Amino acid sequence: MARRTRFVDSDILIIGGGFGGCGAAYESRYWGRDLKIVLVEKANIERSGAVAHGLSAINCYMGMRWNENQPEDFVRYARGDLMGLVREDLIFDIARHVDSTVHKFEEWGLPIMKNPQTGRYLREGKWQIMIHGESYKPIIAEAARKAASEVYNRIMVTHLLTDQTDPNRIAGAVGFSVRSGDFYVFRAKAVIVAAGGASHIYRPRAIGEGTGRTWYAPWSSASAYGLLIPTGAKMIQMENRIVLARFKDGYGPVGAWFLLLKSQATNAYGESYEAKYLDQLREMVGEKYIQSQPFPTCLRNHAMIEEMKAGRGPIYMHTQHVLDTKEKEEIGWEDFLDMTIGQAVVWASQNIDPKERPSELITSEPYVMGSHATCSGAWASGPEDVAPSDYHWGYNRMTTVQGLFGAGDTIGGSAHKFSSGSFTEGRLAGKAAVKYVLDRKGDEPRLDEIRIKKLEQTIFKPLENYRVGRNEIVAGTVAPGYLLPLHGLQRLEKLMDEYVGGYSTFYVTNEPLLNRGLELLTMLKEDLEHLGAEDLHQLQRAWELHHRVLTAEAVIRHTLFRQETRWPGYYYRADYPKLNDAEWHVFVASQYDANTGEWHMSKLPVHHIVEQK
């Protein structure tokens, strides 16, 4: 069947149908009643994004209606957890609006658990509320579908387009249908990237048939960054990858068990271990960060990692001590059945009854994202009423490329968004994008038709590589003429794991290791020209790999540039083992020149706009 080229015009193009993209669609329609709003999703908006298979808690909720928390409190919390380095203006902006988002979710039908004594939402922790969330995503997707002019499912967006005469102005995007193979050209006056962050750039602990069993959504293929970086958008904190403590093998979350059920973790000998590393951590990061409440996530990881290195594993979560009522047992099981059903399967397959015996904990492989407890992503303009002057150069959540906005994983510096915060940031980006478009009526960007034609040839080249190269082999999958996406992915995961601080090195790296990793990554980038795709599904995998490789390079370059260990427990620079506030209380920023392949690294100031209590 001949491939067709389809042109889609829009005022606002939203890339990614997760919570950030759904929020952008919903809010864009409210402010832009007559605008054409197009949402493009790689999978199907009904069950896509990091919350595709459900969630057991909303992890960002202030509770201002009951005076439980204030936005300033949330900024202090995020700042302490990220060892001092966050965009406080962006976090404050989300915090002051997020409660209204959660209330909308409840109005739309999301069941939120209530505390029978107070009638308030049932708190898991200071910032988290418990939900019956198996159908969380379909509820939110319905609102986005109704708001958008058009929703295009099963479209893999591969490249953003910039204006023919102004390379620093966005003009649209291109991609292909993973069902029909049609080539899509999306023309837009503004673009909001709300795609996913990066899982599977590091080798996962799960292997073989279980490789897809990761904590963060395995289909989050770094498009949030792989799309932006080639435009020259400034990126920050790409070194700030996250490592999670999780139930072993199933990657089940630990939050509800620690915070709501008050379960305890010990080493194999029944000993609590976190306190024994406080003096060591004081030496590494200083007293100020040790005193942060709650204790920073990365430092909790550090204690577990050190305990494992000392040979006192496994680490156990003592579930058997807290499931003493039917209500608690239901919460414990639903925590997994709502969002990580694989962990319940692991319990069954390993003959574990959580009421009778503990379960192992382990630290995960690293992930790169801007919506969870880390800050990777684009440098974005902040809200004009809060942001310091050098954090505000245009419209809220607009990157350094004119008309290119972001939400969720895409935006850097604003950790602890999670689902509700990502939707809220999508709303903020949507409102700003509408204003950007309305302010420029009649001033439309122009597409470079020659560039689009070249991109079409580039995008579909892996199909041709396979068509020609498969004739050189009679069996098997290893061919002299092409590289399969899976093989490229395995090469990427191996080099990132071994050279850039993965779990096999206990998250330790140094300058020689990073430089060697960069050398190997350069070789892999050269081989991507020879990717072979058997079908459209593999073509999608090929372009996911492109996005992952570009993101991985940003991670290496940022880690190399920051000459300190800012987040022990997430990664360690063995040659710079301590936190160094005197030199590195700054954001690390990068800009990539797609024409030359060069990276420009710099430091950006960290401004504290909320006073410490």
Coordinates of C-alpha atoms in Angstrom, one line a residue:
M1 CA 0.0 0.0 0.0
A2 CA 1.4 3.4 -1.0
R3 CA 2.2 5.7 1.9
R4 CA 0.1 8.8 2.0
T5 CA 1.1 12.3 3.4
R6 CA -1.5 13.8 5.6
F7 CA -1.4 17.5 6.6
V8 CA -3.1 18.6 9.8
D9 CA -3.5 22.3 10.7
S10 CA -4.0 23.5 14.2
D11 CA -3.7 26.6 16.4
I12 CA -2.3 24.5 19.3
L13 CA -0.7 21.1 18.8
I14 CA -0.4 19.0 22.0
I15 CA 2.1 16.1 21.8
G16 CA 1.4 13.3 24.3
G17 CA -1.9 12.3 25.8
G18 CA -0.8 11.6 29.4
F19 CA -1.9 13.8 32.3
G20 CA 0.1 16.8 31.1
G21 CA -1.3 16.6 27.6
C22 CA -4.9 16.1 28.9
G23 CA -4.6 19.1 31.2
A24 CA -3.3 21.2 28.3
A25 CA -6.2 20.1 26.1
Y26 CA -8.8 20.8 28.8
E27 CA -7.5 24.3 29.7
S28 CA -6.7 25.3 26.1
R29 CA -10.4 24.9 25.2
Y30 CA -11.6 26.9 28.2
W31 CA -9.5 30.0 27.1
G32 CA -9.5 29.4 23.4
R33 CA -13.1 28.6 22.5
D34 CA -12.7 29.1 18.8
L35 CA -9.2 27.7 18.4
K36 CA -8.4 24.4 16.7
I37 CA -6.7 22.2 19.4
V38 CA -5.1 19.0 18.2
L39 CA -3.8 16.3 20.5
V40 CA -1.5 13.6 19.2
E41 CA -0.8 10.4 21.2
K42 CA 1.6 7.5 20.4
A43 CA -0.7 4.9 22.0
N44 CA -4.4 5.6 22.8
I45 CA -5.4 8.4 25.0
E46 CA -7.8 6.2 26.9
R47 CA -4.9 4.2 28.4
S48 CA -1.7 6.0 27.8
G49 CA 1.0 7.7 29.9
A50 CA 2.6 6.8 33.2
V51 CA -0.8 6.4 34.8
A52 CA -2.1 4.1 32.0
H53 CA -2.7 1.1 34.2
G54 CA -4.0 3.0 37.3
L55 CA -2.8 4.6 40.5
S56 CA -3.5 4.2 44.2
A57 CA -2.8 7.7 45.3
I58 CA -2.7 11.3 44.2
N59 CA 0.7 12.4 45.4
C60 CA 0.4 16.2 45.1
Y61 CA -2.5 17.8 47.0
M62 CA -2.3 20.7 49.4
G63 CA -5.7 20.5 51.2
M64 CA -6.0 24.3 51.4
R65 CA -9.8 24.1 51.9
W66 CA -9.0 22.6 55.3
N67 CA -5.8 24.6 55.9
E68 CA -3.8 21.4 55.8
N69 CA -0.9 22.8 53.7
Q70 CA 0.0 26.0 51.8
P71 CA 1.9 26.3 48.5
E72 CA 4.9 27.8 50.4
D73 CA 5.1 24.6 52.5
F74 CA 5.2 22.5 49.3
V75 CA 8.0 24.5 47.9
R76 CA 10.1 24.0 51.1
Y77 CA 9.4 20.2 50.9
A78 CA 10.4 19.9 47.2
R79 CA 13.5 22.1 47.8
G80 CA 14.6 20.0 50.7
D81 CA 14.1 16.7 48.9
L82 CA 16.1 17.9 45.9
M83 CA 19.0 19.1 48.0
G84 CA 18.3 22.8 47.4
L85 CA 18.0 22.9 43.6
V86 CA 14.5 23.5 42.3
R87 CA 12.7 26.1 40.3
E88 CA 10.7 27.5 43.2
D89 CA 8.5 29.7 41.0
L90 CA 7.3 26.8 38.9
I91 CA 6.6 24.6 42.0
F92 CA 4.7 27.4 43.7
D93 CA 2.7 28.0 40.6
I94 CA 1.6 24.3 40.5
A95 CA 1.0 24.1 44.2
R96 CA -1.4 27.1 44.3
H97 CA -3.6 25.6 41.5
V98 CA -3.4 21.8 42.1
D99 CA -6.2 21.5 44.6
S100 CA -8.7 22.8 42.0
T101 CA -7.5 20.1 39.6
V102 CA -8.0 17.4 42.2
H103 CA -11.5 18.7 42.9
K104 CA -12.3 18.5 39.2
F105 CA -11.1 14.9 39.1
E106 CA -13.6 14.1 41.9
E107 CA -16.4 15.9 40.0
W108 CA -15.6 13.8 36.9
G109 CA -16.1 10.6 38.9
L110 CA -12.8 9.7 40.4
P111 CA -13.4 7.9 43.8
I112 CA -11.3 9.5 46.5
M113 CA -11.1 7.8 49.8
K114 CA -12.4 9.7 52.8
N115 CA -11.3 9.7 56.4
P116 CA -14.3 8.4 58.3
Q117 CA -13.4 10.5 61.4
T118 CA -12.9 13.8 59.7
G119 CA -14.7 13.5 56.3
R120 CA -11.6 14.9 54.6
Y121 CA -9.7 13.0 52.0
L122 CA -7.8 10.1 53.4
R123 CA -4.1 11.1 53.8
E124 CA -1.4 8.7 52.9
G125 CA 1.2 11.2 53.9
K126 CA 1.5 15.0 54.2
W127 CA 1.0 15.6 50.5
Q128 CA -0.7 12.3 49.3
I129 CA -4.3 11.3 49.3
M130 CA -5.6 7.8 48.6
I131 CA -7.9 7.0 45.7
H132 CA -9.6 4.0 44.0
G133 CA -7.6 4.7 40.9
E134 CA -7.7 1.8 38.5
S135 CA -9.8 3.9 36.1
Y136 CA -8.0 7.1 36.8
K137 CA -6.7 7.7 33.3
P138 CA -9.9 7.0 31.4
I139 CA -11.7 9.5 33.6
I140 CA -9.2 12.2 32.8
A141 CA -8.9 11.2 29.1
E142 CA -12.7 11.7 28.7
A143 CA -12.3 15.4 29.6
A144 CA -9.4 15.9 27.2
R145 CA -11.3 14.1 24.3
K146 CA -14.3 16.4 24.8
A147 CA -12.0 19.5 24.8
A148 CA -9.8 18.8 21.9
S149 CA -10.9 19.5 18.3
E150 CA -9.2 16.3 17.1
V151 CA -7.4 13.5 18.8
Y152 CA -5.0 11.4 16.7
N153 CA -4.1 8.1 18.4
R154 CA -1.3 5.8 17.3
I155 CA 0.8 8.5 15.8
M156 CA 4.6 8.4 16.7
V157 CA 5.8 12.0 16.6
T158 CA 9.5 11.9 15.6
H159 CA 10.6 15.5 15.0
L160 CA 9.5 19.0 15.8
L161 CA 9.5 21.6 13.0
T162 CA 10.7 25.2 13.3
D163 CA 9.9 28.2 11.2
Q164 CA 11.5 28.4 7.7
T165 CA 13.1 31.8 8.4
D166 CA 13.3 31.7 12.2
P167 CA 14.9 28.5 13.6
N168 CA 14.0 29.6 17.1
R169 CA 10.3 29.6 16.5
I170 CA 8.1 26.5 16.5
A171 CA 6.0 25.6 13.5
G172 CA 4.7 22.1 14.1
A173 CA 5.8 18.4 14.0
V174 CA 6.1 15.3 11.9
G175 CA 5.5 11.7 12.5
F176 CA 3.8 8.5 11.2
S177 CA 0.9 6.3 12.0
V178 CA 1.9 3.0 13.5
R179 CA -1.2 1.5 12.0
S180 CA -1.4 2.7 8.4
G181 CA 2.2 4.0 7.9
D182 CA 0.9 7.3 6.7
F183 CA 3.2 10.3 7.1
Y184 CA 1.8 13.1 9.1
V185 CA 2.7 16.8 9.0
F186 CA 1.2 18.8 11.8
R187 CA 1.3 22.6 11.2
A188 CA 0.8 24.6 14.4
K189 CA 1.1 28.1 15.7
A190 CA 2.0 26.8 19.2
V191 CA 3.2 23.4 20.4
I192 CA 2.9 21.9 23.8
V193 CA 5.1 18.9 24.4
A194 CA 3.7 16.7 27.1
A195 CA 5.4 13.4 26.1
G196 CA 7.0 10.9 28.5
G197 CA 10.3 10.9 30.2
A198 CA 12.9 8.2 30.0
S199 CA 12.7 4.7 31.1
H200 CA 15.0 2.0 29.5
I201 CA 18.0 4.2 29.0
Y202 CA 19.6 2.3 31.8
R203 CA 19.6 -1.5 32.0
P204 CA 16.7 -2.7 34.1
R205 CA 17.0 -5.2 36.8
A206 CA 14.3 -7.3 35.1
I207 CA 15.8 -9.4 32.3
G208 CA 14.7 -11.7 29.5
E209 CA 10.9 -11.9 29.0
G210 CA 10.5 -9.6 32.1
T211 CA 12.5 -6.7 30.6
G212 CA 9.3 -4.6 30.2
R213 CA 8.7 -4.9 34.0
T214 CA 10.1 -1.6 35.2
W215 CA 8.7 0.9 37.7
Y216 CA 8.4 3.8 35.4
A217 CA 6.2 3.3 32.3
P218 CA 8.3 1.2 29.9
W219 CA 6.8 2.9 26.9
S220 CA 8.0 6.3 28.2
S221 CA 10.8 6.5 25.6
A222 CA 12.3 10.0 26.4
S223 CA 10.4 11.8 23.7
A224 CA 9.8 14.7 26.1
Y225 CA 13.6 15.4 25.7
G226 CA 14.4 13.7 22.4
L227 CA 11.9 16.0 20.6
L228 CA 13.1 19.2 22.3
I229 CA 16.9 18.8 22.3
P230 CA 17.3 19.0 18.5
T231 CA 15.4 22.4 18.4
G232 CA 18.1 23.9 20.6
A233 CA 15.8 24.3 23.6
K234 CA 17.8 24.9 26.8
M235 CA 17.7 21.9 29.1
I236 CA 18.4 21.7 32.8
Q237 CA 19.2 19.1 35.5
M238 CA 19.4 16.1 33.0
E239 CA 22.0 14.7 35.5
N240 CA 19.2 14.5 38.1
R241 CA 18.1 10.9 37.4
I242 CA 16.0 9.1 40.0
V243 CA 16.5 5.7 41.7
L244 CA 13.5 4.3 43.6
A245 CA 13.2 1.9 46.5
R246 CA 10.7 -0.7 45.3
F247 CA 9.4 -4.1 46.2
K248 CA 11.8 -6.5 44.5
D249 CA 11.0 -8.1 41.1
G250 CA 7.5 -6.5 40.7
Y251 CA 8.6 -2.9 41.2
G252 CA 5.7 -2.3 43.6
P253 CA 5.6 1.1 45.2
V254 CA 6.5 1.6 48.9
G255 CA 4.8 4.9 49.7
A256 CA 1.5 3.6 51.1
W257 CA 3.3 1.0 53.1
F258 CA 5.7 3.4 54.8
L259 CA 3.4 6.5 55.1
L260 CA -0.1 5.1 55.6
L261 CA 0.4 1.6 57.0
K262 CA 3.5 2.6 58.9
S263 CA 5.5 -0.4 57.9
Q264 CA 9.2 -0.7 58.8
A265 CA 12.2 -1.8 56.7
T266 CA 15.2 -3.6 58.1
N267 CA 18.2 -5.4 56.9
A268 CA 18.4 -9.2 56.8
Y269 CA 19.2 -9.3 60.5
G270 CA 16.1 -7.3 61.6
E271 CA 18.1 -4.2 62.3
S272 CA 16.9 -0.6 61.4
Y273 CA 19.8 0.8 59.3
E274 CA 19.1 4.4 58.2
A275 CA 20.4 6.1 61.4
K276 CA 23.8 4.4 61.3
Y277 CA 24.7 6.4 58.1
L278 CA 23.9 9.9 59.4
D279 CA 27.5 10.8 60.3
Q280 CA 28.7 9.6 56.9
L281 CA 26.0 11.6 55.2
R282 CA 26.8 14.7 57.2
E283 CA 30.4 14.5 55.8
M284 CA 29.0 14.1 52.3
V285 CA 26.2 16.7 52.1
G286 CA 26.4 18.8 55.3
E287 CA 24.1 19.3 58.3
K288 CA 21.6 21.6 56.4
Y289 CA 20.4 18.8 54.2
I290 CA 20.5 16.1 56.9
Q291 CA 18.0 18.3 58.8
S292 CA 15.5 18.5 55.9
Q293 CA 12.0 17.1 56.8
P294 CA 11.1 14.7 55.5
F295 CA 14.5 13.1 55.1
P296 CA 15.5 13.5 51.4
T297 CA 14.6 10.5 49.2
C298 CA 18.1 10.1 47.8
L299 CA 19.7 10.0 51.2
R300 CA 17.3 7.2 52.3
N301 CA 18.4 5.3 49.2
H302 CA 22.0 5.8 50.2
A303 CA 21.5 4.0 53.5
M304 CA 19.9 1.0 51.7
I305 CA 22.6 0.9 49.1
E306 CA 25.4 1.0 51.7
E307 CA 23.7 -1.7 53.7
M308 CA 23.5 -4.0 50.6
K309 CA 27.2 -3.2 49.8
A310 CA 28.1 -4.2 53.4
G311 CA 26.5 -7.6 52.8
R312 CA 23.6 -7.2 55.2
G313 CA 20.9 -7.8 52.6
P314 CA 18.2 -8.6 51.6
I315 CA 16.4 -5.5 52.8
Y316 CA 12.9 -6.4 54.1
M317 CA 9.6 -4.5 54.3
H318 CA 7.8 -6.1 57.2
T319 CA 4.3 -6.1 55.8
Q320 CA 3.3 -8.9 58.3
H321 CA 3.5 -6.4 61.2
V322 CA 0.9 -3.9 59.8
L323 CA -1.8 -6.0 58.1
D324 CA -3.6 -6.5 61.4
T325 CA -7.1 -5.4 60.3
K326 CA -9.3 -6.2 57.3
E327 CA -9.2 -2.5 56.3
K328 CA -5.4 -2.4 56.2
E329 CA -5.2 -5.6 54.3
E330 CA -7.6 -4.3 51.6
I331 CA -5.5 -1.1 51.3
G332 CA -2.3 -3.1 51.0
W333 CA -3.6 -5.3 48.2
E334 CA -5.4 -2.4 46.4
D335 CA -2.2 -0.4 46.4
F336 CA -0.8 -2.9 43.9
L337 CA -4.0 -4.0 42.2
D338 CA -4.7 -0.4 41.3
M339 CA -1.3 0.3 39.7
T340 CA 1.2 -2.5 39.9
I341 CA -0.6 -5.8 39.6
G342 CA 2.6 -7.5 38.7
Q343 CA 3.7 -7.2 42.3
A344 CA 0.7 -9.1 43.5
V345 CA 1.6 -11.8 40.9
V346 CA 5.1 -11.9 42.3
W347 CA 3.7 -12.5 45.8
A348 CA 1.6 -15.4 44.4
S349 CA 4.4 -16.9 42.3
Q350 CA 6.9 -16.8 45.2
N351 CA 4.5 -18.2 47.9
I352 CA 4.5 -14.9 49.8
D353 CA 1.6 -14.1 52.0
P354 CA 2.2 -10.5 53.1
K355 CA 0.3 -11.2 56.4
E356 CA 2.8 -13.9 57.2
R357 CA 6.2 -12.9 56.0
P358 CA 8.1 -9.8 54.8
S359 CA 9.0 -8.9 51.2
E360 CA 12.3 -7.8 49.8
L361 CA 13.0 -4.2 48.8
I362 CA 15.6 -3.1 46.3
T363 CA 16.7 0.0 44.5
S364 CA 15.6 0.4 40.9
E365 CA 17.6 1.3 37.8
P366 CA 17.8 5.1 37.2
Y367 CA 15.0 6.9 35.3
V368 CA 15.1 10.4 33.8
M369 CA 11.9 12.5 34.2
G370 CA 10.7 15.9 35.3
S371 CA 7.4 15.0 36.9
H372 CA 8.3 12.7 39.8
A373 CA 10.8 13.4 42.5
T374 CA 13.4 14.7 40.1
C375 CA 13.8 17.8 37.9
S376 CA 15.1 16.8 34.5
G377 CA 13.7 18.8 31.5
A378 CA 13.5 22.1 29.7
W379 CA 14.3 25.5 31.0
A380 CA 11.0 27.3 31.0
S381 CA 9.7 30.8 31.6
G382 CA 7.9 31.1 34.9
P383 CA 4.7 32.9 36.0
E384 CA 5.1 36.7 35.7
D385 CA 3.8 37.4 39.2
V386 CA 6.3 35.0 41.0
A387 CA 9.3 34.3 38.8
P388 CA 12.5 36.3 39.2
S389 CA 13.4 38.4 36.2
D390 CA 15.9 35.9 34.7
Y391 CA 13.3 33.1 35.1
H392 CA 10.7 35.0 33.1
W393 CA 11.2 35.9 29.4
G394 CA 7.8 35.2 27.9
Y395 CA 4.8 33.1 28.4
N396 CA 4.4 30.7 31.3
R397 CA 5.9 27.3 30.6
M398 CA 7.4 28.4 27.3
T399 CA 10.8 27.0 26.6
T400 CA 13.6 29.0 25.1
V401 CA 12.1 28.3 21.6
Q402 CA 9.3 30.7 20.7
G403 CA 5.9 29.1 20.8
L404 CA 7.2 25.8 22.2
F405 CA 5.6 25.0 25.6
G406 CA 5.9 22.0 27.9
A407 CA 4.2 20.2 30.7
G408 CA 4.8 17.1 33.0
D409 CA 8.0 15.3 32.3
T410 CA 9.0 17.9 29.7
I411 CA 9.6 20.9 32.1
G412 CA 12.7 20.8 34.3
G413 CA 13.2 22.2 37.8
S414 CA 9.7 21.4 39.2
A415 CA 9.8 18.1 40.9
H416 CA 7.0 16.3 42.8
K417 CA 4.3 17.1 40.3
F418 CA 3.1 13.5 39.8
S419 CA -0.3 13.0 38.2
S420 CA -2.3 16.0 39.6
G421 CA 0.6 18.4 39.2
S422 CA 1.3 17.3 35.7
F423 CA -2.3 17.9 34.7
T424 CA -2.1 21.3 36.5
E425 CA 1.1 22.2 34.6
G426 CA -0.7 21.2 31.4
R427 CA -3.5 23.6 32.3
L428 CA -0.9 26.4 32.9
A429 CA 0.8 25.7 29.6
G430 CA -2.5 25.5 27.8
K431 CA -3.7 28.9 29.0
A432 CA -0.3 30.5 28.2
A433 CA -0.3 28.9 24.7
V434 CA -3.7 30.3 24.0
K435 CA -2.5 33.8 24.9
Y436 CA 0.6 33.3 22.7
V437 CA -1.6 32.4 19.7
L438 CA -4.1 35.1 20.2
D439 CA -1.4 37.7 20.6
R440 CA 0.0 36.7 17.2
K441 CA -3.1 36.6 15.0
G442 CA -2.1 36.8 11.4
D443 CA 1.5 36.0 12.1
E444 CA 1.7 32.3 11.3
P445 CA 5.0 30.3 11.1
R446 CA 6.1 28.9 7.7
L447 CA 7.2 25.4 7.1
D448 CA 10.3 24.4 5.1
E449 CA 9.0 21.9 2.5
I450 CA 12.4 20.7 1.6
R451 CA 13.3 19.9 5.2
I452 CA 10.0 18.1 5.6
K453 CA 10.7 15.9 2.5
K454 CA 14.1 15.0 3.9
L455 CA 12.6 14.2 7.3
E456 CA 10.1 11.8 5.6
Q457 CA 13.0 10.0 3.9
T458 CA 14.9 9.8 7.2
I459 CA 11.9 8.6 9.2
F460 CA 11.1 5.7 6.9
K461 CA 14.7 4.7 6.1
P462 CA 14.8 1.8 8.7
L463 CA 12.0 0.1 6.7
E464 CA 14.2 0.3 3.6
N465 CA 17.3 -0.8 5.5
Y466 CA 15.5 -3.9 6.5
R467 CA 13.9 -4.6 3.1
V468 CA 17.4 -4.6 1.5
G469 CA 19.4 -6.1 4.3
R470 CA 17.2 -9.1 5.1
N471 CA 18.2 -10.7 1.8
E472 CA 21.7 -11.1 3.3
I473 CA 20.6 -13.6 6.0
V474 CA 18.5 -16.8 5.9
A475 CA 17.8 -17.2 9.6
G476 CA 18.1 -15.5 12.9
T477 CA 18.0 -11.8 13.7
V478 CA 21.7 -10.7 13.5
A479 CA 22.4 -9.2 10.1
P480 CA 25.5 -7.5 8.6
G481 CA 23.5 -4.7 7.0
Y482 CA 21.3 -3.4 9.7
L483 CA 20.8 -3.1 13.5
L484 CA 17.5 -4.0 15.1
P485 CA 16.0 -1.5 17.5
L486 CA 16.1 -4.1 20.4
H487 CA 19.9 -4.7 19.8
G488 CA 20.5 -0.9 19.8
L489 CA 18.5 -0.6 23.0
Q490 CA 20.5 -3.3 24.7
R491 CA 23.7 -1.6 23.8
L492 CA 22.4 1.7 25.2
E493 CA 21.3 0.2 28.4
K494 CA 24.5 -1.7 28.9
L495 CA 26.8 1.3 28.4
M496 CA 24.7 3.6 30.6
D497 CA 24.5 1.0 33.3
E498 CA 28.3 0.3 33.3
Y499 CA 29.7 3.8 32.6
V500 CA 27.1 6.3 33.8
G501 CA 26.2 5.1 37.2
G502 CA 23.7 2.2 36.9
Y503 CA 22.8 -0.4 39.4
S504 CA 25.6 -2.8 38.5
T505 CA 28.2 -0.3 39.7
F506 CA 26.1 0.7 42.7
Y507 CA 25.3 4.0 40.8
V508 CA 29.0 5.1 40.9
T509 CA 30.8 6.8 38.0
N510 CA 33.7 9.2 37.4
E511 CA 35.2 11.3 34.7
P512 CA 37.1 8.5 32.9
L513 CA 34.0 6.2 33.0
L514 CA 31.8 9.0 31.6
N515 CA 34.2 9.8 28.8
R516 CA 34.4 6.2 27.8
G517 CA 30.6 6.0 27.9
L518 CA 30.4 9.0 25.7
E519 CA 32.9 7.4 23.3
L520 CA 30.7 4.2 23.1
L521 CA 27.6 6.3 22.7
T522 CA 29.1 8.1 19.8
M523 CA 29.7 4.8 18.1
L524 CA 26.1 3.8 18.8
K525 CA 24.8 7.1 17.3
E526 CA 26.8 6.3 14.1
D527 CA 25.1 2.9 13.9
L528 CA 21.6 4.3 14.2
E529 CA 21.9 5.3 10.6
H530 CA 21.7 1.5 9.9
L531 CA 18.6 0.7 12.0
G532 CA 16.4 -1.8 10.4
A533 CA 12.6 -2.1 11.0
E534 CA 10.6 -5.1 9.9
D535 CA 7.3 -3.4 10.3
L536 CA 5.7 -0.2 11.6
H537 CA 5.9 -1.4 15.2
Q538 CA 9.6 -1.8 14.8
L539 CA 9.8 1.6 13.1
Q540 CA 8.3 3.1 16.2
R541 CA 10.8 1.2 18.3
A542 CA 13.6 2.7 16.1
W543 CA 12.5 6.2 16.7
E544 CA 12.0 5.6 20.4
L545 CA 15.6 4.5 20.4
H546 CA 16.7 7.7 18.7
H547 CA 15.0 9.8 21.4
R548 CA 16.5 7.6 24.2
V549 CA 20.0 7.9 22.8
L550 CA 19.9 11.7 22.5
T551 CA 18.5 11.9 26.1
A552 CA 21.3 9.5 27.3
E553 CA 23.9 11.8 25.8
A554 CA 22.4 14.8 27.7
V555 CA 22.6 12.7 30.9
I556 CA 26.2 11.9 30.3
R557 CA 27.2 15.5 29.5
H558 CA 25.4 17.0 32.4
T559 CA 26.8 14.4 34.9
L560 CA 30.3 15.1 33.5
F561 CA 29.8 18.9 33.8
R562 CA 28.6 18.8 37.5
Q563 CA 31.7 18.1 39.4
E564 CA 30.1 17.1 42.7
T565 CA 27.8 14.4 44.1
R566 CA 24.7 16.4 44.7
W567 CA 22.2 13.5 45.1
P568 CA 24.0 10.5 46.8
G569 CA 21.6 7.6 46.5
Y570 CA 20.7 8.5 42.9
Y571 CA 24.3 8.6 41.6
Y572 CA 27.8 9.2 42.9
R573 CA 30.8 10.9 41.3
A574 CA 33.6 8.9 42.9
D575 CA 36.1 11.7 41.8
Y576 CA 33.9 14.4 43.4
P577 CA 32.3 12.5 46.3
K578 CA 30.8 15.4 48.3
L579 CA 28.1 18.0 47.8
N580 CA 29.8 21.4 47.0
D581 CA 27.4 24.3 47.6
A582 CA 30.1 26.9 47.1
E583 CA 30.6 26.0 43.5
W584 CA 27.6 24.0 42.5
H585 CA 24.5 25.5 44.1
V586 CA 23.4 26.1 40.5
F587 CA 21.4 24.5 37.7
V588 CA 23.4 22.7 35.0
A589 CA 22.1 23.7 31.6
S590 CA 22.8 22.5 28.1
Q591 CA 22.0 23.5 24.6
Y592 CA 22.5 21.2 21.6
D593 CA 23.3 22.4 18.1
A594 CA 21.8 19.8 15.7
N595 CA 23.7 21.2 12.8
T596 CA 27.1 20.7 14.3
G597 CA 26.4 18.1 17.0
E598 CA 28.0 20.3 19.6
W599 CA 26.8 20.8 23.2
H600 CA 27.1 24.1 25.1
M601 CA 27.2 23.6 28.9
S602 CA 26.6 26.3 31.4
K603 CA 25.5 27.2 34.9
L604 CA 22.2 29.0 35.8
P605 CA 21.4 30.6 39.1
V606 CA 19.2 29.1 41.7
H607 CA 16.9 31.7 43.3
H608 CA 15.1 31.0 46.6
I609 CA 11.8 32.9 46.7
V610 CA 10.2 31.1 49.6
E611 CA 11.8 31.7 53.0
Q612 CA 13.0 28.8 55.1
K613 CA 11.1 28.3 58.3

